[in-house]
Coordinates of C-alpha atoms (C1' of nucleotides) in Angstrom, one line a residue:
Chain A
M57 CA 0.0 0.0 0.0
L58 CA 1.5 3.3 -1.0
A59 CA 1.6 6.0 1.6
K60 CA 2.9 9.3 0.3
Y61 CA 3.3 11.9 3.1
S62 CA 2.2 15.4 2.0
S63 CA 0.0 18.2 2.8
V64 CA -2.9 18.6 0.4
T65 CA -1.5 21.1 -2.1
A66 CA -1.6 19.4 -5.5
P67 CA -5.0 19.7 -7.2
D68 CA -4.3 16.2 -8.4
N69 CA -7.6 14.8 -7.4
F70 CA -10.8 15.4 -9.3
L71 CA -12.6 17.0 -6.3
F72 CA -11.0 20.3 -7.2
S73 CA -12.2 20.2 -10.7
V74 CA -15.9 19.7 -10.3
G75 CA -18.7 21.7 -8.8
F76 CA -20.5 20.2 -5.8
A77 CA -23.6 20.5 -3.8
A78 CA -21.8 22.2 -0.9
H79 CA -24.4 20.7 1.5
D80 CA -22.9 17.3 1.1
L81 CA -19.2 18.2 1.1
S82 CA -18.6 21.4 3.0
F83 CA -16.8 19.6 5.8
W84 CA -14.4 18.1 3.2
H85 CA -13.9 21.5 1.7
A86 CA -13.1 23.0 5.1
L87 CA -10.5 20.3 5.7
L88 CA -8.9 21.1 2.4
E89 CA -8.8 24.8 3.2
L90 CA -7.2 24.0 6.6
S91 CA -4.6 21.7 5.0
K92 CA -3.4 24.6 2.9
I93 CA -2.9 27.0 5.9
R94 CA 0.6 26.9 7.2
S95 CA 1.6 28.1 10.6
R96 CA 4.8 30.1 11.4
E97 CA 7.0 27.1 10.9
D98 CA 5.9 26.5 7.4
A99 CA 4.4 23.2 8.4
P100 CA 0.8 22.6 7.3
T101 CA -1.9 23.0 10.1
L102 CA -3.4 19.7 9.0
S103 CA -1.1 17.0 7.6
S104 CA -2.3 13.9 5.9
T105 CA -0.9 10.9 4.1
E106 CA -2.2 9.8 0.7
H107 CA -3.0 6.2 0.0
V108 CA -3.7 4.4 -3.2
I109 CA -5.3 1.0 -3.0
P110 CA -6.7 -1.6 -5.3
P111 CA -10.3 -3.0 -5.1
Q112 CA -11.3 -5.2 -2.2
T113 CA -8.7 -3.8 0.1
T114 CA -9.5 -3.1 3.8
I115 CA -9.1 0.5 4.9
C116 CA -10.3 -0.1 8.5
H117 CA -11.0 -3.1 10.6
P118 CA -13.8 -2.6 13.0
T119 CA -11.7 -2.9 16.1
D120 CA -8.2 -2.0 15.0
W121 CA -6.7 1.1 16.6
H122 CA -6.1 4.1 14.3
D123 CA -4.7 7.5 15.0
S124 CA -5.8 8.9 11.7
V125 CA -9.1 9.6 9.9
P126 CA -9.3 8.4 6.3
V127 CA -11.3 10.5 3.8
I128 CA -12.1 9.1 0.4
C129 CA -10.7 11.1 -2.5
S130 CA -11.6 8.9 -5.5
G131 CA -13.4 5.7 -6.1
W132 CA -16.0 3.7 -4.3
A133 CA -15.7 2.1 -0.9
M134 CA -18.2 0.5 1.5
S135 CA -18.7 0.5 5.2
S136 CA -20.2 -2.5 6.8
V137 CA -20.8 -4.5 10.0
P138 CA -19.4 -8.0 9.8
M139 CA -21.3 -10.9 11.5
A140 CA -20.0 -13.9 13.2
S141 CA -21.6 -16.1 10.5
G142 CA -19.3 -14.5 7.9
R143 CA -22.1 -12.5 6.3
Q144 CA -22.2 -8.8 6.7
Q145 CA -24.6 -5.9 6.6
T146 CA -23.4 -2.9 4.5
I147 CA -24.4 0.4 6.1
S148 CA -23.3 2.8 3.4
F149 CA -21.3 3.2 0.2
L150 CA -18.6 5.8 0.4
L151 CA -17.9 8.2 -2.4
P152 CA -15.3 10.9 -2.8
G153 CA -15.4 13.5 0.0
E154 CA -16.8 11.2 2.6
I155 CA -15.2 10.2 5.9
A156 CA -14.5 6.5 5.9
S157 CA -15.5 6.3 9.5
T158 CA -16.9 9.2 11.5
A159 CA -16.3 7.3 14.7
L160 CA -12.6 7.7 14.0
M161 CA -12.9 11.5 14.5
F162 CA -13.3 11.0 18.2
G163 CA -12.1 7.5 19.1
P164 CA -9.5 5.0 18.1
T165 CA -11.7 2.4 16.5
A166 CA -13.9 2.6 13.4
G167 CA -16.6 0.1 14.6
R168 CA -17.1 -0.8 10.9
L169 CA -15.3 -2.7 8.3
V170 CA -14.4 -0.2 5.5
Q171 CA -13.2 -1.7 2.2
S172 CA -12.5 -0.4 -1.2
I173 CA -14.8 -1.5 -4.0
T174 CA -12.9 0.1 -7.0
D175 CA -9.4 1.5 -7.0
V176 CA -9.5 4.0 -4.3
T177 CA -7.3 6.9 -3.2
Y178 CA -7.8 8.3 0.3
R179 CA -6.2 10.8 2.6
A180 CA -5.6 9.9 6.2
F181 CA -5.7 13.0 8.5
N182 CA -4.1 13.0 11.9
R183 CA -6.9 12.7 14.5
S184 CA -5.3 14.9 17.1
E185 CA -4.7 17.6 14.5
I186 CA -8.3 17.5 13.4
K187 CA -9.5 17.6 17.0
A188 CA -7.2 20.6 17.6
A189 CA -8.4 22.3 14.5
M190 CA -12.0 21.8 15.6
S191 CA -11.5 23.4 19.0
K192 CA -9.7 26.2 17.4
H193 CA -12.2 26.7 14.6
P194 CA -15.7 26.1 16.0
E195 CA -17.2 26.3 12.6
L196 CA -15.3 23.1 11.6
L197 CA -17.0 21.3 14.5
E198 CA -20.2 22.8 13.4
K199 CA -19.7 21.4 9.8
F200 CA -18.7 18.1 11.1
S201 CA -21.7 17.8 13.3
R202 CA -23.9 18.4 10.2
V203 CA -22.1 15.5 8.5
W204 CA -22.7 13.4 11.6
I205 CA -26.4 14.2 11.8
A206 CA -26.8 13.5 8.1
E207 CA -25.2 10.2 8.5
K208 CA -27.4 9.4 11.4
L209 CA -30.5 10.3 9.4
D210 CA -29.3 8.0 6.6
T211 CA -28.8 5.1 9.1
D212 CA -32.2 5.7 10.5
Q213 CA -33.7 5.4 7.1
L214 CA -31.7 2.3 6.5
C215 CA -33.3 0.8 9.6
V216 CA -36.7 1.6 8.2
D217 CA -35.8 0.1 4.9
L218 CA -34.5 -3.1 6.4
G219 CA -37.2 -3.4 8.9
R220 CA -40.2 -2.5 6.9
R221 CA -39.8 -2.6 3.1
T222 CA -39.9 -5.2 0.4
G223 CA -37.0 -6.2 -1.9
D224 CA -38.3 -4.0 -4.7
E225 CA -38.5 -1.0 -2.5
R226 CA -35.1 -1.5 -1.1
L227 CA -33.4 -1.9 -4.4
A228 CA -35.2 1.1 -5.9
R229 CA -34.3 3.2 -3.0
L230 CA -30.7 2.1 -3.1
I231 CA -30.4 3.0 -6.8
L232 CA -32.0 6.4 -6.3
K233 CA -30.0 7.3 -3.3
L234 CA -26.8 6.4 -5.1
T235 CA -27.8 8.3 -8.1
K236 CA -28.4 11.4 -6.0
K237 CA -25.0 11.1 -4.3
L238 CA -23.3 10.6 -7.6
A239 CA -25.1 13.5 -9.1
N240 CA -23.9 15.8 -6.3
R241 CA -20.4 14.9 -7.3
G242 CA -20.9 15.4 -11.0
M243 CA -20.4 11.7 -11.6
V244 CA -23.7 11.2 -13.6
R245 CA -23.9 11.7 -17.4
G246 CA -27.5 12.1 -18.4
Q247 CA -29.2 9.1 -16.9
A248 CA -26.2 6.9 -16.8
F249 CA -23.3 6.4 -14.5
E250 CA -20.6 3.9 -13.6
F251 CA -21.9 1.3 -11.2
P252 CA -19.2 -1.0 -9.9
L253 CA -21.2 -3.0 -7.4
R254 CA -21.4 -6.7 -7.6
Q255 CA -24.8 -8.3 -6.9
H256 CA -23.5 -9.8 -3.6
Q257 CA -22.6 -6.3 -2.5
I258 CA -26.1 -5.0 -3.4
A259 CA -27.5 -8.0 -1.4
D260 CA -25.3 -7.1 1.6
A261 CA -26.5 -3.5 1.5
T262 CA -30.2 -4.3 1.2
G263 CA -30.3 -7.2 3.6
L264 CA -31.4 -9.6 0.9
T265 CA -29.9 -12.7 -0.7
L266 CA -27.7 -12.6 -3.8
V267 CA -30.2 -14.8 -5.5
H268 CA -33.1 -12.6 -4.6
I269 CA -31.4 -9.4 -5.6
N270 CA -30.7 -11.0 -8.9
R271 CA -34.4 -11.7 -9.4
V272 CA -35.4 -8.2 -8.5
L273 CA -32.8 -6.8 -10.8
V274 CA -34.0 -9.0 -13.7
S275 CA -37.6 -7.9 -13.0
F276 CA -36.5 -4.2 -13.0
R277 CA -34.8 -4.7 -16.4
R278 CA -37.8 -6.6 -17.8
K279 CA -40.1 -3.7 -16.7
G280 CA -37.8 -1.3 -18.5
L281 CA -36.8 0.6 -15.4
I282 CA -33.1 0.3 -15.7
E283 CA -30.4 -1.0 -17.9
L284 CA -27.3 -2.5 -16.4
D285 CA -24.6 -3.8 -18.8
G286 CA -21.1 -4.2 -17.8
R287 CA -20.5 -1.7 -15.1
M288 CA -22.7 1.0 -16.5
L289 CA -26.2 1.7 -15.0
T290 CA -28.8 3.7 -16.9
I291 CA -32.1 4.8 -15.4
L292 CA -34.7 4.4 -18.1
N293 CA -37.9 5.2 -16.1
A294 CA -37.1 7.4 -13.1
D295 CA -40.8 8.1 -12.4
E296 CA -41.7 4.5 -11.9
L297 CA -38.6 3.9 -9.9
Y298 CA -39.5 6.8 -7.5
R299 CA -43.0 5.3 -7.3
I300 CA -41.8 1.9 -6.3
A301 CA -39.3 3.5 -3.8
N302 CA -42.0 5.6 -2.1
L303 CA -39.9 8.7 -2.7
T304 CA -40.9 12.0 -4.1
Chain B
M118 CA -47.6 19.7 30.4
L119 CA -45.9 20.9 33.5
A120 CA -42.7 22.9 33.0
K121 CA -41.0 23.8 36.2
Y122 CA -38.0 26.1 35.7
S123 CA -35.0 25.3 37.9
S124 CA -31.4 24.4 38.0
V125 CA -30.8 20.8 39.0
T126 CA -30.2 21.0 42.7
A127 CA -32.7 18.7 44.4
P128 CA -31.8 15.1 44.5
D129 CA -35.4 14.4 43.7
N130 CA -34.8 11.9 41.0
F131 CA -33.7 8.4 41.5
L132 CA -30.5 8.8 39.5
F133 CA -28.8 10.2 42.5
S134 CA -29.6 7.3 44.7
V135 CA -28.4 4.3 42.8
G136 CA -25.0 3.2 41.6
F137 CA -24.4 3.1 37.9
A138 CA -22.0 1.7 35.3
A139 CA -20.3 5.0 34.7
H140 CA -19.7 3.9 31.2
D141 CA -23.3 4.4 30.2
L142 CA -24.1 7.5 32.1
S143 CA -20.9 9.6 32.5
F144 CA -22.2 12.3 30.2
W145 CA -25.4 12.6 32.2
H146 CA -23.4 12.9 35.4
A147 CA -21.2 15.5 33.9
L148 CA -24.3 17.5 32.9
L149 CA -25.5 17.3 36.5
E150 CA -22.2 18.5 37.9
L151 CA -22.2 21.4 35.5
S152 CA -25.8 22.3 36.5
K153 CA -24.7 22.7 40.0
I154 CA -21.8 25.1 39.3
R155 CA -22.8 28.7 39.6
S156 CA -21.0 31.6 38.0
R157 CA -20.5 35.0 39.7
E158 CA -24.1 36.1 39.2
D159 CA -25.4 33.1 41.2
A160 CA -27.1 31.8 38.1
P161 CA -26.5 28.2 37.2
T162 CA -24.0 27.5 34.3
L163 CA -26.5 25.1 32.8
S164 CA -30.2 25.8 33.3
S165 CA -32.9 23.3 32.5
T166 CA -36.7 22.9 32.8
E167 CA -38.3 19.9 34.3
H168 CA -41.2 18.2 32.5
V169 CA -43.6 15.6 33.8
I170 CA -45.7 13.8 31.2
P171 CA -48.1 10.9 31.0
P172 CA -47.7 7.9 28.8
Q173 CA -48.0 8.2 25.0
T174 CA -47.0 11.8 25.0
T175 CA -44.8 13.2 22.3
I176 CA -41.5 14.7 23.5
C177 CA -40.1 15.6 20.1
H178 CA -41.6 15.6 16.6
P179 CA -39.1 14.7 13.9
T180 CA -39.1 18.0 12.2
D181 CA -40.1 20.5 14.8
W182 CA -37.6 23.1 15.9
H183 CA -36.3 22.9 19.5
D184 CA -33.8 25.1 21.3
S185 CA -33.4 22.7 24.1
V186 CA -32.1 19.1 24.6
P187 CA -34.4 16.8 26.6
V188 CA -32.8 14.2 28.8
I189 CA -34.8 11.4 30.4
C190 CA -34.9 11.4 34.2
S191 CA -37.4 8.7 34.9
G192 CA -39.6 6.3 33.0
W193 CA -39.4 4.7 29.6
A194 CA -39.6 6.5 26.3
M195 CA -39.0 5.5 22.7
S196 CA -37.3 7.0 19.7
S197 CA -38.6 6.1 16.3
V198 CA -38.8 7.0 12.6
P199 CA -42.4 7.4 11.4
M200 CA -43.3 6.2 7.9
A201 CA -45.7 7.7 5.4
S202 CA -47.8 4.5 5.7
G203 CA -48.5 5.3 9.4
R204 CA -46.3 2.5 10.7
Q205 CA -43.0 3.3 12.3
Q206 CA -39.7 1.8 13.0
T207 CA -38.5 2.2 16.6
I208 CA -34.7 2.7 16.8
S209 CA -34.3 2.7 20.5
F210 CA -35.9 2.7 23.9
L211 CA -34.8 5.5 26.2
L212 CA -34.2 5.0 29.9
P213 CA -33.2 7.5 32.6
G214 CA -30.0 9.3 31.9
E215 CA -30.3 9.1 28.1
I216 CA -30.5 12.0 25.7
A217 CA -33.9 12.0 24.0
S218 CA -32.3 13.0 20.7
T219 CA -28.6 13.4 20.3
A220 CA -29.2 15.3 17.0
L221 CA -30.7 18.1 19.1
M222 CA -27.2 18.7 20.7
F223 CA -26.1 20.3 17.5
G224 CA -29.1 21.1 15.4
P225 CA -32.7 22.3 15.8
T226 CA -34.5 19.2 14.7
A227 CA -34.6 15.8 16.4
G228 CA -35.1 13.7 13.2
R229 CA -37.0 11.2 15.3
L230 CA -40.3 10.9 16.9
V231 CA -39.7 10.7 20.7
Q232 CA -42.6 9.6 22.8
S233 CA -43.1 8.5 26.4
I234 CA -44.2 5.0 27.1
T235 CA -44.8 5.2 30.8
D236 CA -45.1 8.3 33.0
V237 CA -41.9 10.2 32.2
T238 CA -40.0 13.1 33.7
Y239 CA -37.3 14.7 31.7
R240 CA -35.1 17.8 31.8
A241 CA -34.8 20.1 28.8
F242 CA -31.3 21.7 28.8
N243 CA -30.7 24.8 26.8
R244 CA -28.7 23.9 23.6
S245 CA -26.6 27.0 23.4
E246 CA -25.6 26.7 27.0
I247 CA -24.6 23.0 26.5
K248 CA -22.6 24.0 23.4
A249 CA -20.9 26.8 25.3
A250 CA -20.2 24.3 28.1
M251 CA -18.7 21.9 25.7
S252 CA -16.3 24.4 24.2
K253 CA -15.3 25.6 27.6
H254 CA -14.9 22.0 29.0
P255 CA -13.4 19.8 26.3
E256 CA -13.9 16.8 28.5
L257 CA -17.6 17.3 28.2
L258 CA -17.4 17.1 24.4
E259 CA -15.2 14.1 24.9
K260 CA -17.9 12.4 27.0
F261 CA -20.6 13.3 24.6
S262 CA -18.7 11.9 21.7
R263 CA -18.5 8.6 23.5
V264 CA -22.3 8.7 23.9
W265 CA -22.6 9.5 20.3
I266 CA -20.3 6.7 19.2
A267 CA -22.1 4.2 21.4
E268 CA -25.4 5.2 19.9
K269 CA -24.0 4.7 16.5
L270 CA -22.8 1.2 17.3
D271 CA -26.2 0.4 18.6
T272 CA -27.9 1.6 15.5
D273 CA -25.4 -0.4 13.4
Q274 CA -26.3 -3.5 15.3
L275 CA -29.9 -2.7 14.8
C276 CA -29.4 -2.6 11.1
V277 CA -27.8 -6.1 11.3
D278 CA -30.6 -7.4 13.3
L279 CA -33.3 -6.0 11.0
G280 CA -31.4 -7.0 7.9
R281 CA -30.2 -10.4 8.7
R282 CA -31.8 -12.0 11.7
T283 CA -35.0 -14.1 12.3
G284 CA -37.8 -13.1 14.6
D285 CA -36.6 -15.3 17.4
E286 CA -33.1 -13.8 17.3
R287 CA -34.5 -10.3 17.2
L288 CA -36.7 -10.7 20.2
A289 CA -34.1 -12.5 22.3
R290 CA -31.6 -9.7 21.5
L291 CA -34.1 -7.0 22.4
I292 CA -34.9 -8.6 25.7
L293 CA -31.3 -9.1 26.6
K294 CA -30.2 -5.6 25.5
L295 CA -33.0 -4.1 27.6
T296 CA -32.1 -6.3 30.6
K297 CA -28.5 -5.0 30.4
K298 CA -29.5 -1.4 30.2
L299 CA -31.9 -1.8 33.1
A300 CA -29.3 -3.6 35.1
N301 CA -26.9 -0.7 34.6
R302 CA -29.5 1.5 36.2
G303 CA -30.2 -0.8 39.1
M304 CA -33.7 -1.4 37.8
V305 CA -33.5 -5.2 37.8
R306 CA -34.4 -7.3 40.9
G307 CA -33.0 -10.8 40.5
Q308 CA -34.1 -11.9 37.1
A309 CA -37.2 -9.8 37.0
F310 CA -38.0 -6.2 36.0
E311 CA -40.9 -4.0 35.0
F312 CA -41.5 -4.3 31.3
P313 CA -44.1 -1.7 30.1
L314 CA -43.9 -2.4 26.4
R315 CA -47.0 -3.4 24.5
Q316 CA -46.7 -6.1 21.8
H317 CA -47.1 -3.6 19.1
Q318 CA -44.2 -1.6 20.4
I319 CA -42.0 -4.7 20.5
A320 CA -43.2 -5.3 16.9
D321 CA -42.2 -1.7 15.9
A322 CA -38.8 -2.2 17.4
T323 CA -38.0 -5.5 15.8
G324 CA -39.4 -4.8 12.4
L325 CA -42.0 -7.6 12.8
T326 CA -45.8 -7.7 13.0
L327 CA -47.8 -7.6 16.1
V328 CA -49.2 -11.0 15.3
H329 CA -45.8 -12.5 14.7
I330 CA -44.3 -11.0 17.8
N331 CA -47.1 -12.6 19.7
R332 CA -46.4 -16.0 18.3
V333 CA -42.7 -15.7 19.2
L334 CA -43.5 -14.5 22.6
V335 CA -45.8 -17.4 23.2
S336 CA -43.2 -19.8 21.9
F337 CA -40.6 -18.3 24.3
R338 CA -43.0 -18.8 27.2
R339 CA -43.8 -22.4 26.2
K340 CA -40.1 -23.1 26.0
G341 CA -39.7 -21.8 29.6
L342 CA -37.4 -18.9 28.5
I343 CA -39.3 -16.1 30.0
E344 CA -42.3 -15.3 32.1
L345 CA -44.4 -12.2 31.3
D346 CA -47.4 -11.5 33.3
G347 CA -48.9 -8.1 33.8
R348 CA -46.1 -5.7 33.3
M349 CA -43.4 -7.8 34.9
L350 CA -40.9 -9.8 32.9
T351 CA -38.8 -12.6 34.4
I352 CA -35.9 -14.3 32.6
L353 CA -36.1 -18.0 33.4
N354 CA -33.4 -19.4 31.1
A355 CA -30.8 -16.8 30.3
D356 CA -28.4 -19.2 28.8
E357 CA -30.8 -20.4 26.2
L358 CA -31.8 -16.9 25.5
Y359 CA -28.2 -15.9 24.9
R360 CA -27.8 -18.9 22.6
I361 CA -30.8 -17.9 20.5
A362 CA -29.6 -14.3 20.4
N363 CA -26.1 -15.3 19.2
L364 CA -24.7 -13.3 22.1
T365 CA -22.0 -14.2 24.6
Chain C
dC162 C1' -7.8 -25.5 -22.2
dG163 C1' -9.2 -25.5 -17.4
dG164 C1' -10.7 -23.0 -13.6
dC165 C1' -12.8 -19.5 -11.3
dG166 C1' -16.0 -15.8 -10.2
dA167 C1' -20.2 -13.4 -11.5
dC168 C1' -24.5 -14.1 -12.9
dT169 C1' -28.9 -16.7 -13.9
dT170 C1' -32.7 -19.9 -13.3
dG171 C1' -35.9 -23.4 -11.2
dA172 C1' -38.2 -25.9 -7.5
dA173 C1' -39.2 -26.4 -2.9
dA174 C1' -39.0 -25.0 2.0
dC175 C1' -39.4 -21.6 5.3
dG176 C1' -40.5 -17.3 7.8
dT177 C1' -43.5 -13.7 8.1
dG178 C1' -47.5 -11.1 6.8
dT179 C1' -52.5 -10.6 6.2
dC180 C1' -57.1 -11.3 7.3
dA181 C1' -60.4 -12.5 10.4
dA182 C1' -62.5 -14.1 14.6
dT183 C1' -62.2 -14.7 19.5
dT184 C1' -61.0 -13.8 24.3
dA185 C1' -59.3 -11.2 28.3
dG186 C1' -58.8 -7.0 30.8
dC187 C1' -60.2 -2.5 32.3
dG188 C1' -62.4 1.9 33.2
dT189 C1' -66.9 4.4 32.5
dG190 C1' -71.5 5.4 33.0
dG191 C1' -76.2 3.9 33.7
Chain D
dC1318 C1' -73.7 -4.0 40.0
dC1319 C1' -73.5 -5.0 35.3
dA1320 C1' -73.4 -3.6 30.4
dC1321 C1' -70.8 -1.3 27.3
dG1322 C1' -66.9 0.0 24.6
dC1323 C1' -62.4 0.1 24.2
dT1324 C1' -57.6 -1.7 23.8
dA1325 C1' -54.4 -5.7 24.3
dA1326 C1' -53.6 -10.2 23.5
dT1327 C1' -54.4 -14.6 21.2
dT1328 C1' -55.3 -18.0 17.6
dG1329 C1' -56.2 -20.2 12.9
dA1330 C1' -55.9 -20.5 7.9
dC1331 C1' -53.8 -19.0 4.1
dA1332 C1' -51.0 -16.0 1.0
dC1333 C1' -46.8 -14.0 -0.1
dG1334 C1' -41.9 -12.7 -0.1
dT1335 C1' -37.6 -14.5 0.6
dT1336 C1' -34.2 -18.1 1.3
dT1337 C1' -32.1 -22.3 0.3
dC1338 C1' -30.3 -25.7 -2.6
dA1339 C1' -28.9 -27.0 -6.8
dA1340 C1' -27.7 -26.7 -11.5
dG1341 C1' -26.0 -24.3 -15.4
dT1342 C1' -24.3 -20.4 -18.3
dC1343 C1' -21.1 -16.9 -19.5
dG1344 C1' -16.8 -14.3 -19.7
dC1345 C1' -12.2 -13.8 -18.3
dC1346 C1' -7.4 -15.0 -17.2
dG1347 C1' -3.5 -17.9 -16.4

DNA sequence: CGGCGACTTGAAACGTGTCAATTAGCGTGG
DNA sequence: CCACGCTAATTGACACGTTTCAAGTCGCCG
């Protein structure tokens, strides 16, 4: 695993080059700003190491101790809770700008298994430096708390999905939520976007079986709702998808 | 709804009189300590209002604006996500010492529906005062972050339960988790404790149907695992319950 | 070419939901 | 005191969604 020490100065990752919904990513932007500020000694206020990893690589183990907070810069990752039986429940998919584990902001353990899905680059920020920055710049804590609250709302909704919705609803909601997140990051072209998830990963995220996800996926295709060939997903009938998902 | 303004001075609630696992309740204790500190003007550093409410009363609506943070002092409450269909998914049951909605610590909306189950008394702390206290006393923020992380872990586990476990497992886990929480608060006598939940509330918490919960409950009774008469629950075979729940 | 992972499909079993009817408990008012 | 109406709990029969097991296809890479 490469680990290149540097402050964030080079606009080498695509986050700089695209417009975002600030809502989603203002904390990330604040981190970047702070990384560029240098104190008297010409050292960056916030240092970080860059990591480039291939697919299926573990970024955090649930109980390992870390003194840094990884933030995704490019690619897809996933955050899940492993079970004793070997199966796992995926809580969220992580896209550029997202904190791999918000628990790592305050404590040493992630509590989740975080793994890359595609090639991923991420920056690991030093936790004590982030904490120091938050007490020095209260608006940073404020921004982080918004991230945390948003994450909580998402998890709450996931509970509702898992507890109370059918397979069709769960899949439709997953697709639409991902579409929105990708759109916020300028990663959607028209109605199509890259979709690197394997069916077993969709199954882990929806609390269903690989076999059943397959059937639902096939039925969505037959109904002309989506097209999914290779790693490209196209939404053909958004209205109907929203209707199935019980979303506006 | 009664709302008696006061600082927390009278040891009138039972939290003072029992020993606790500090782990669970250190944030609450810190709040109490701070409430007793008075600044030069003889006004408490942290003010709060006390509320006494009957069962089935709403403490927070998911989207209503609040400028205070309610903390449960006595009784049982529940925190849930309502659905458009009228059903709801309960995320957690709240016992004395727990924050009704941690989201209210940083933002104006709770994001959850919080309702009393039994008679409940709670204290509503002023949010800006709490925030001020947290920036003045970093160890308070530290304690709160531990509460927040613990809550996150619980929600993650709930996702696993809802996504991947059978009705038997879910009920066994719910009973055992509640037992542990109650034991931390000294609310268990031997193997028995007061259990005010209706079957529909258990159903909402486990993502099952009232009818199905009833069947599982009956089967647990027939197997001699628990006894549940009136509002008193007794655990008769803890070992077997742990086995079903996949817990240690 | 062989092997492996991802995907697909069918048939049967299982868990849970739905509908409907019945019983028990409890406070209220006549 | 009992009848009434209400909510909570219970039970049966059946339908439905999902899992499980098993087999088979396809594409890719060594």
